[in-house]
């Protein structure tokens, strides 16, 4: 059976956790394919709130196997903390979660370097989550990373660690004036995690493919978002992995023919955490209301998210680089606040108009948004259960976004709960469900 990719269409925090959880009811496996615990995916079930960082959002369903794929970077201490938390809540994560042996490890020097590099950048800092993500992916690309499988072979673990530490300690002491790290201390800590993590070690590529061959369905759950993609985002203000749909293939070990659905998750406005260009960014009273009404504070770092009007240039671009079959539009309820809404349909820069994402970073930094104004609906829509029962202005807004993004909006979310989701087109992920 073909797989479905769930990908953030903006700068992260679009509601991927909510969408994945909702759709996972009909699936068998939920696979995280990139990123690490820089992600924070919120799932709300009844009165219970789950903030997931590494564990896939399918964990709430007993029939789903949550998988951490090859492309993810894993901090063993964090993953154990998250597993323990979910264990206390009765979800049996130790018996269910599978981790690829090829996933790279986040080491203590990655976390330390993430902090030091940011500090050294001063005003030019990226505003990373300080979880060691960039340094861990850099080591992977430089072929000096340690992988999840290495935790279970002490000799190899120590060998690789000592080799890596030669360079890391030079960097820490010579550039950053820090004390060198001890291989023995790190080995003791990390190898100490191995026993509890061993049951999770899995050949996830084999698991994914035997599952597909047996007719099971898979959701590939993205972290971050398209504009944070290392290749396609607003570089250098990006993360160090590939959240886009192509990254799902490499990160899980699939080919394009294994996937038949790519669902773009997009807020009805835009947010961003950390530094970088943001053409439709707002400040003042409107921003304040959007932030407060939308609860726009980071799930991982608690930082206040920057907010702005919906940007159709970004949406069109995200559709191009991911090839969306559907959009899952979230947080429409947050816009009930406003008398009128603005939608950015193009950018203007030095007398030129750009309907598509500009090719040069400077243009994105200085782009003036060209806005269309639409009437608001000024009614609470959080209890609406059918799309047709939304106020006409809300439907007109959704339909305009759909037209501008050039991808069909299949789901409209009007609150964080599963029940607060309106289905516009009944196209089940798994035929017959
Ligand atoms: P993710 O990283 O893409 O999974 O998104 P986050 O969980 O970091 O941030 C999305 C936030 O919006 C979470 O607090 C969700 O509970 C919440 N949320 C999701 N969908 C909706 C919605 O339609 N309306 C409202 N008001 N909140 C939503
Ligand atoms: P989810 O999966 C929003 C941002 C950081 C920073 C940049 C690089 O919850 O949508 P990193 O620590 O990855 O090196 O930081 O990326 N960032 C996110 N922003 N949501 C996320 O994840 C993010 N993960 C990283 O704020 O600007
Ligand atoms: Mg998030």
Coordinates of C-alpha atoms and ligand atoms in Angstrom, one line a residue:
X1 CA 0.0 0.0 0.0
X2 CA 1.3 3.5 -0.8
X3 CA 2.5 5.8 1.9
X4 CA 1.4 9.4 2.9
X5 CA 3.8 12.2 3.6
X6 CA 2.8 14.9 6.1
X7 CA 5.0 18.0 5.7
X8 CA 5.0 21.5 7.1
X9 CA 4.4 24.1 4.4
X10 CA 5.8 27.1 6.3
X11 CA 8.4 27.7 9.0
X12 CA 7.3 24.9 11.3
X13 CA 4.7 24.6 14.0
X14 CA 1.9 24.4 11.5
X15 CA 0.0 21.8 13.4
X16 CA 1.8 18.7 12.0
X17 CA 1.3 16.9 15.4
X18 CA -2.5 17.5 15.4
X19 CA -2.8 16.4 11.7
X20 CA -0.6 13.3 12.1
X21 CA -2.5 12.2 15.2
X22 CA -5.9 12.7 13.5
X23 CA -4.9 10.9 10.4
X24 CA -3.0 8.1 12.2
X25 CA -6.3 6.5 13.2
X26 CA -6.3 4.9 9.7
X27 CA -2.6 4.0 9.5
X28 CA -0.3 1.3 10.8
X29 CA 3.0 3.0 11.1
X30 CA 4.0 6.6 11.7
X31 CA 7.6 7.3 10.7
X32 CA 9.6 10.4 11.7
X33 CA 12.1 10.9 8.8
X34 CA 14.3 13.9 9.7
X35 CA 15.1 16.5 12.4
X36 CA 15.4 15.6 16.1
X37 CA 14.2 17.1 19.4
X38 CA 14.2 20.5 17.9
X39 CA 10.7 19.5 16.9
X40 CA 7.8 20.0 19.3
X41 CA 4.5 18.4 18.1
X42 CA 1.4 19.0 20.2
X43 CA -1.3 16.4 20.3
X44 CA -4.4 16.9 22.3
X45 CA -6.7 14.0 23.1
X46 CA -9.7 14.8 25.3
X47 CA -8.2 16.8 28.3
X48 CA -4.7 15.4 27.8
X49 CA -1.9 17.3 26.2
X50 CA 1.1 15.5 24.7
X51 CA 4.2 17.5 23.6
X52 CA 6.2 15.1 21.5
X53 CA 9.8 15.9 20.4
X54 CA 11.2 12.7 19.0
X55 CA 8.4 10.2 19.3
X56 CA 6.1 10.1 16.3
X57 CA 2.6 11.5 16.8
X58 CA 1.0 8.1 16.1
X59 CA 1.9 6.9 19.6
X60 CA -1.5 7.7 21.0
X61 CA -3.1 4.9 19.0
X62 CA -2.3 1.4 20.4
X63 CA -2.5 -0.1 16.8
X64 CA 0.2 2.2 15.4
X65 CA 3.9 1.4 15.4
X66 CA 5.9 4.6 15.9
X67 CA 9.2 4.6 14.0
X68 CA 12.3 6.8 14.1
X69 CA 13.9 6.5 10.7
X70 CA 17.4 6.7 9.4
X71 CA 17.3 10.5 8.7
X72 CA 16.6 11.5 12.3
X73 CA 19.2 12.7 14.8
X74 CA 18.6 11.1 18.3
X75 CA 19.7 12.4 21.6
X76 CA 19.5 9.3 23.8
X77 CA 19.0 11.1 27.0
X78 CA 16.0 13.0 25.5
X79 CA 14.5 10.0 23.9
X80 CA 14.6 8.0 27.2
X81 CA 13.1 11.0 29.0
X82 CA 10.3 11.1 26.5
X83 CA 9.8 7.3 26.6
X84 CA 9.6 7.4 30.4
X85 CA 7.0 10.2 30.3
X86 CA 4.8 8.3 27.9
X87 CA 5.3 5.0 29.8
X88 CA 4.0 6.8 32.9
X89 CA 0.9 7.7 30.9
X90 CA 0.4 4.0 30.0
X91 CA 1.3 4.1 26.3
X92 CA 3.8 1.2 26.4
X93 CA 6.4 3.1 24.4
X94 CA 9.2 0.7 25.2
X95 CA 7.2 -2.1 23.7
X96 CA 6.2 -0.2 20.6
X97 CA 8.7 2.5 19.4
X98 CA 11.3 1.4 16.8
X99 CA 14.5 3.3 16.1
X100 CA 16.8 2.8 13.1
X101 CA 20.3 1.8 13.8
X102 CA 21.4 4.3 11.1
X103 CA 19.9 7.3 12.9
X104 CA 22.8 9.5 14.1
X105 CA 23.4 10.4 17.7
X106 CA 23.4 13.8 19.2
X107 CA 26.5 13.9 21.4
X108 CA 27.3 16.2 24.3
X109 CA 29.8 18.2 22.2
X110 CA 27.0 18.8 19.6
X111 CA 24.9 20.5 22.2
X112 CA 27.8 22.5 23.5
X113 CA 28.9 23.6 20.0
X114 CA 25.4 24.6 19.1
X115 CA 25.4 27.0 22.1
X116 CA 28.9 28.3 21.5
X117 CA 28.5 28.9 17.8
X118 CA 25.3 30.8 18.4
X119 CA 26.9 32.9 21.1
X120 CA 29.8 33.7 18.9
X121 CA 27.5 34.8 16.1
X122 CA 26.1 37.4 18.4
X123 CA 23.6 39.6 16.6
X124 CA 23.9 37.4 13.5
X125 CA 22.7 34.3 15.4
X126 CA 20.2 32.0 13.8
X127 CA 18.1 31.4 17.0
X128 CA 18.5 27.6 16.9
X129 CA 16.8 25.4 19.5
X130 CA 20.2 24.7 21.0
X131 CA 19.6 21.0 20.9
X132 CA 22.8 20.2 18.9
X133 CA 21.0 19.6 15.7
X134 CA 23.2 21.5 13.3
X135 CA 26.5 20.1 14.7
X136 CA 25.2 16.6 14.6
X137 CA 24.1 16.8 11.0
X138 CA 27.4 18.5 10.1
X139 CA 29.3 15.4 11.6
X140 CA 27.0 13.1 9.6
X141 CA 27.9 14.9 6.4
X142 CA 31.6 14.9 7.4
X143 CA 31.4 11.1 8.1
X144 CA 32.5 11.4 11.7
X145 CA 29.1 10.9 13.3
X146 CA 28.2 8.1 15.7
X147 CA 25.0 6.2 15.0
X148 CA 22.3 4.6 17.2
X149 CA 23.7 1.1 16.3
X150 CA 27.1 2.1 17.7
X151 CA 25.6 2.3 21.2
X152 CA 25.4 -1.5 21.2
X153 CA 29.1 -2.2 20.4
X154 CA 31.3 -0.7 23.1
X155 CA 34.6 -1.2 21.2
X156 CA 33.3 0.6 18.1
X157 CA 31.6 3.3 20.1
X158 CA 34.8 4.1 22.0
X159 CA 36.9 4.1 18.8
X160 CA 34.6 6.4 16.9
X161 CA 34.2 8.7 19.9
X162 CA 37.9 9.0 20.5
X163 CA 38.5 9.8 16.8
X164 CA 35.7 12.4 16.8
X165 CA 36.9 14.0 20.1
X166 CA 40.4 14.8 18.7
X167 CA 38.8 17.4 16.5
X168 CA 36.0 18.4 18.8
X169 CA 38.4 19.1 21.7
X170 CA 40.7 21.1 19.5
X171 CA 37.7 23.2 18.5
X172 CA 36.4 23.5 22.0
X173 CA 39.7 24.5 23.6
X174 CA 41.4 26.5 20.8
X175 CA 38.4 28.4 19.3
X176 CA 36.1 28.6 22.3
X177 CA 38.4 28.5 25.2
X178 CA 36.5 25.6 26.8
X179 CA 37.8 22.5 28.7
X180 CA 38.2 19.4 26.6
X181 CA 35.6 16.7 27.0
X182 CA 36.5 13.3 28.3
X183 CA 35.9 10.2 26.1
X184 CA 35.6 8.0 29.2
X185 CA 32.9 10.2 30.7
X186 CA 30.9 10.4 27.5
X187 CA 31.3 6.6 26.9
X188 CA 30.1 5.8 30.4
X189 CA 27.1 8.0 30.1
X190 CA 26.0 6.9 26.6
X191 CA 26.8 3.2 27.0
X192 CA 24.8 3.4 30.2
X193 CA 21.7 4.2 28.1
X194 CA 22.3 1.2 25.8
X195 CA 20.6 -1.5 27.8
X196 CA 17.3 0.4 28.0
X197 CA 17.5 1.4 24.4
X198 CA 18.4 -2.0 22.9
X199 CA 14.8 -3.3 22.5
X200 CA 14.1 -0.2 20.3
X201 CA 16.9 -1.0 17.8
X202 CA 15.3 -2.1 14.5
X203 CA 16.0 -2.5 10.8
X204 CA 13.4 0.2 10.1
X205 CA 13.9 0.0 6.3
X206 CA 13.0 -3.7 6.4
X207 CA 10.1 -3.0 8.7
X208 CA 8.8 -0.2 6.5
X209 CA 9.0 -2.3 3.3
X210 CA 7.6 -5.6 4.8
X211 CA 4.7 -3.5 6.1
X212 CA 4.0 -1.9 2.7
X213 CA 4.3 -5.3 1.1
X214 CA 1.8 -6.7 3.6
X215 CA -0.7 -4.0 2.6
X216 CA -0.2 -1.8 5.7
X217 CA -0.3 2.0 5.5
X218 CA 2.4 4.4 6.5
X219 CA 2.4 8.0 7.4
X220 CA 5.7 9.8 7.2
X221 CA 5.6 12.6 9.7
X222 CA 7.8 15.7 8.9
X223 CA 9.3 17.9 11.4
X224 CA 10.1 21.7 10.9
X225 CA 8.8 23.0 7.6
X226 CA 9.5 23.7 3.9
X227 CA 11.0 27.2 4.5
X228 CA 13.4 25.7 7.1
X229 CA 14.7 23.1 4.6
X230 CA 18.5 23.1 4.3
X231 CA 18.3 23.2 0.5
X232 CA 14.9 24.8 -0.2
X233 CA 14.4 27.1 2.7
X234 CA 15.6 30.6 3.6
X235 CA 19.2 29.6 4.0
X236 CA 21.1 30.2 6.3
X237 CA 18.1 30.7 8.5
X238 CA 17.1 27.1 8.3
X239 CA 17.5 23.8 10.1
X240 CA 20.2 21.3 9.0
X241 CA 17.9 18.6 7.5
X242 CA 15.4 18.2 4.7
X243 CA 11.8 18.5 5.9
X244 CA 10.4 18.6 2.4
X245 CA 8.7 15.6 0.8
X246 CA 11.9 14.5 -0.9
X247 CA 13.5 14.3 2.5
X248 CA 10.9 11.8 3.6
X249 CA 12.1 9.4 0.9
X250 CA 15.8 9.6 1.9
X251 CA 15.0 9.8 5.6
X252 CA 12.8 6.7 5.6
X253 CA 14.4 4.7 2.8
X254 CA 11.6 4.9 0.2
X255 CA 11.3 5.6 -3.5
X256 CA 8.9 8.1 -5.1
X257 CA 6.7 5.3 -6.3
X258 CA 6.0 4.3 -2.7
X259 CA 4.1 7.5 -2.0
X260 CA 0.7 8.6 -3.3
X261 CA -0.2 11.4 -1.0
X262 CA 1.6 14.5 0.1
X263 CA -0.3 16.6 2.7
X264 CA 0.9 20.1 3.3
X265 CA 0.1 21.5 6.7
X266 CA -0.3 25.2 6.7
X267 CA -1.6 27.7 9.2
X268 CA -4.3 30.2 8.0
X269 CA -1.6 32.8 8.8
X270 CA 2.2 32.5 9.2
X271 CA 4.5 32.1 12.2
X272 CA 8.3 31.7 12.6
X273 CA 10.6 31.1 15.6
X274 CA 14.2 32.3 15.4
X275 CA 15.9 34.7 13.0
X276 CA 15.5 35.1 9.3
X277 CA 13.4 36.9 6.6
X278 CA 9.6 37.0 7.0
X279 CA 8.0 39.3 4.4
X280 CA 4.5 39.4 6.0
X281 CA 5.6 39.8 9.6
X282 CA 3.4 41.9 11.8
X283 CA 4.0 44.0 14.8
X284 CA 1.9 46.1 17.1
X285 CA -1.7 45.4 18.1
X286 CA -2.6 42.9 15.4
X287 CA 0.6 40.9 16.1
X288 CA -0.2 40.9 19.8
X289 CA -3.7 39.7 19.3
X290 CA -2.6 37.0 16.8
X291 CA 0.1 35.8 19.2
X292 CA -2.1 35.7 22.2
X293 CA -5.2 34.2 20.5
X294 CA -3.1 31.7 18.6
X295 CA -1.0 30.8 21.7
X296 CA 2.0 31.4 19.6
X297 CA 4.8 30.3 22.0
X298 CA 7.2 27.6 21.0
X299 CA 6.5 24.0 22.0
X300 CA 10.2 23.2 22.5
X301 CA 11.8 26.4 23.7
X302 CA 8.8 28.4 24.9
X303 CA 10.0 31.3 22.7
X304 CA 7.4 33.8 21.4
X305 CA 6.7 33.1 17.8
X306 CA 6.8 35.9 15.2
X307 CA 3.5 36.2 13.4
X308 CA 2.3 37.5 10.1
X309 CA -0.5 37.4 7.4
X310 CA -0.9 34.4 5.1
X311 CA 1.7 34.4 2.4
X312 CA 0.5 32.8 -0.8
X313 CA 4.0 33.2 -2.4
X314 CA 5.4 30.9 0.2
X315 CA 2.4 28.5 -0.2
X316 CA 2.8 28.3 -3.9
X317 CA 6.5 27.6 -3.5
X318 CA 5.9 25.0 -0.9
X319 CA 3.4 23.3 -3.3
X320 CA 6.1 23.3 -6.0
X321 CA 8.9 21.8 -4.0
X322 CA 6.6 19.2 -2.3
X323 CA 3.9 18.5 -4.8
X324 CA 1.0 18.6 -2.4
X325 CA -2.0 16.4 -3.1
X326 CA -3.9 18.1 -0.2
X327 CA -3.6 20.9 2.2
X328 CA -4.6 20.7 5.9
X329 CA -5.4 24.2 6.9
X330 CA -5.0 24.9 10.7
X331 CA -5.9 27.6 13.1
X332 CA -8.6 29.2 11.1
X333 CA -10.3 30.0 14.4
X334 CA -7.5 32.3 15.4
X335 CA -8.5 34.7 12.6
X336 CA -12.1 35.1 14.0
X337 CA -10.5 38.0 16.0
X338 CA -10.1 40.3 13.1
X339 CA -12.5 42.7 11.2
X340 CA -10.5 42.2 8.0
X341 CA -7.8 39.9 6.9
X342 CA -4.9 40.4 4.6
X343 CA -3.4 37.8 2.2
X344 CA -0.1 38.4 0.5
X345 CA -0.4 37.5 -3.2
X346 CA 3.0 38.7 -4.5
X347 CA 6.2 40.5 -3.4
X348 CA 7.5 43.7 -4.8
X349 CA 11.2 44.6 -4.9
X350 CA 12.9 47.3 -6.9
X351 CA 10.0 47.9 -9.2
X352 CA 9.5 44.2 -10.0
X353 CA 6.6 42.0 -8.9
X354 CA 7.3 38.4 -7.8
X355 CA 4.3 36.0 -7.8
X356 CA 6.7 33.1 -7.3
X357 CA 9.4 32.7 -4.6
X358 CA 12.3 35.0 -5.6
X359 CA 15.5 33.3 -6.6
X360 CA 17.8 35.6 -4.5
X361 CA 17.9 35.8 -0.7
X362 CA 18.3 39.6 -0.7
X363 CA 15.0 39.9 -2.5
X364 CA 13.3 37.8 0.2
X365 CA 14.8 39.9 2.9
X366 CA 13.6 43.2 1.4
X367 CA 10.4 42.1 -0.3
X368 CA 7.3 44.3 0.2
X369 CA 4.2 42.2 0.3
X370 CA 1.4 43.0 -2.1
X371 CA -1.8 42.4 -0.1
X372 CA -5.4 41.6 -0.9
X373 CA -7.9 42.4 1.8
X374 CA -10.8 40.1 2.7
X375 CA -13.6 40.6 5.2
X376 CA -13.4 38.8 8.5
X377 CA -16.2 36.8 10.1
X378 CA -16.0 37.9 13.7
X379 CA -17.8 34.8 15.0
X380 CA -16.5 32.0 17.2
X381 CA -16.1 29.0 14.8
X382 CA -14.5 26.5 17.3
X383 CA -17.7 24.5 17.7
X384 CA -18.5 24.3 13.9
X385 CA -18.5 20.7 12.8
X386 CA -19.4 21.0 9.1
X387 CA -17.5 23.1 6.5
X388 CA -20.8 24.3 5.1
X389 CA -21.7 25.7 8.5
X390 CA -18.8 28.1 8.6
X391 CA -19.6 31.8 8.0
X392 CA -19.6 32.7 4.3
X393 CA -16.6 35.0 4.9
X394 CA -14.6 32.1 6.4
X395 CA -15.4 29.8 3.5
X396 CA -14.4 32.6 1.0
X397 CA -11.1 32.9 2.8
X398 CA -10.3 29.2 2.7
X399 CA -11.3 29.0 -0.9
X400 CA -9.2 32.0 -1.8
X401 CA -6.1 30.4 -0.1
X402 CA -6.8 27.2 -2.0
X403 CA -6.9 29.1 -5.3
X404 CA -3.7 31.0 -4.5
X405 CA -1.8 28.0 -3.3
X406 CA -3.1 25.9 -6.2
X407 CA -3.7 22.9 -4.0
X408 CA -7.0 21.6 -2.6
X409 CA -7.7 22.2 1.1
X410 CA -9.1 18.9 2.3
X411 CA -9.2 19.6 6.0
X412 CA -9.9 22.8 7.9
X413 CA -8.9 22.9 11.6
X414 CA -10.8 25.2 13.9
X415 CA -9.2 24.2 17.2
X416 CA -6.5 22.0 18.6
X417 CA -8.7 18.9 19.3
X418 CA -9.3 16.0 17.0
X419 CA -13.0 16.9 16.9
X420 CA -12.3 20.4 15.8
X421 CA -11.6 19.4 12.2
X422 CA -13.8 19.9 9.2
X423 CA -13.5 17.5 6.3
X424 CA -14.1 19.2 3.0
X425 CA -13.4 16.3 0.6
X426 CA -13.8 12.8 1.8
X427 CA -10.7 11.2 0.2
X428 CA -9.6 8.5 2.8
X429 CA -5.9 7.9 3.2
X430 CA -6.6 4.2 3.0
X431 CA -9.3 3.2 0.5
X432 CA -12.4 1.9 2.2
X433 CA -11.7 3.4 5.6
Ligands
LIG1 P1 3.8 21.2 14.9 O1 5.2 21.5 15.4 O2 3.6 21.5 13.5 O3 3.2 19.9 15.4 O4 2.9 22.4 15.7 P2 3.0 22.8 17.3 O5 2.4 21.7 18.1 O6 4.4 23.2 17.6 O7 2.1 24.1 17.3 C1 0.8 24.1 16.9 C2 -0.1 24.6 18.1 O8 -1.3 24.9 17.6 C3 -0.3 23.5 19.1 O9 -0.4 24.1 20.3 C4 -1.6 22.9 18.7 O10 -2.3 22.3 19.8 C5 -2.3 24.1 18.2 N1 -3.3 23.9 17.1 C6 -3.3 23.0 16.1 N2 -4.4 23.2 15.3 C7 -5.1 24.2 15.8 C8 -6.2 24.9 15.4 O11 -6.8 24.6 14.4 N3 -6.6 25.9 16.2 C9 -6.0 26.3 17.3 N4 -6.5 27.3 18.0 N5 -4.9 25.7 17.7 C10 -4.4 24.6 17.0
LIG2 P1 8.5 21.7 14.5 O1 8.7 20.3 14.1 C1 9.7 25.8 14.3 C2 13.9 26.6 13.8 C3 14.7 27.3 15.0 C4 15.7 28.1 14.2 C5 16.1 27.1 13.0 C6 17.3 26.3 13.3 O2 7.9 21.8 15.9 O3 7.7 22.4 13.5 P2 17.8 24.1 14.8 O4 17.7 23.9 16.3 O5 16.9 23.2 14.0 O6 19.2 24.1 14.3 O7 17.3 25.6 14.5 O8 14.9 26.3 12.9 N1 13.2 25.4 14.2 C7 11.9 25.3 14.3 N2 10.9 26.3 14.2 N3 9.3 24.5 14.5 C8 10.2 23.6 14.6 O9 9.9 22.3 14.7 C9 11.6 23.9 14.5 N4 12.8 23.3 14.6 C10 13.7 24.2 14.4 O10 13.9 28.1 15.7 O11 15.2 29.2 13.6
LIG3 MG1 6.3 22.6 16.8

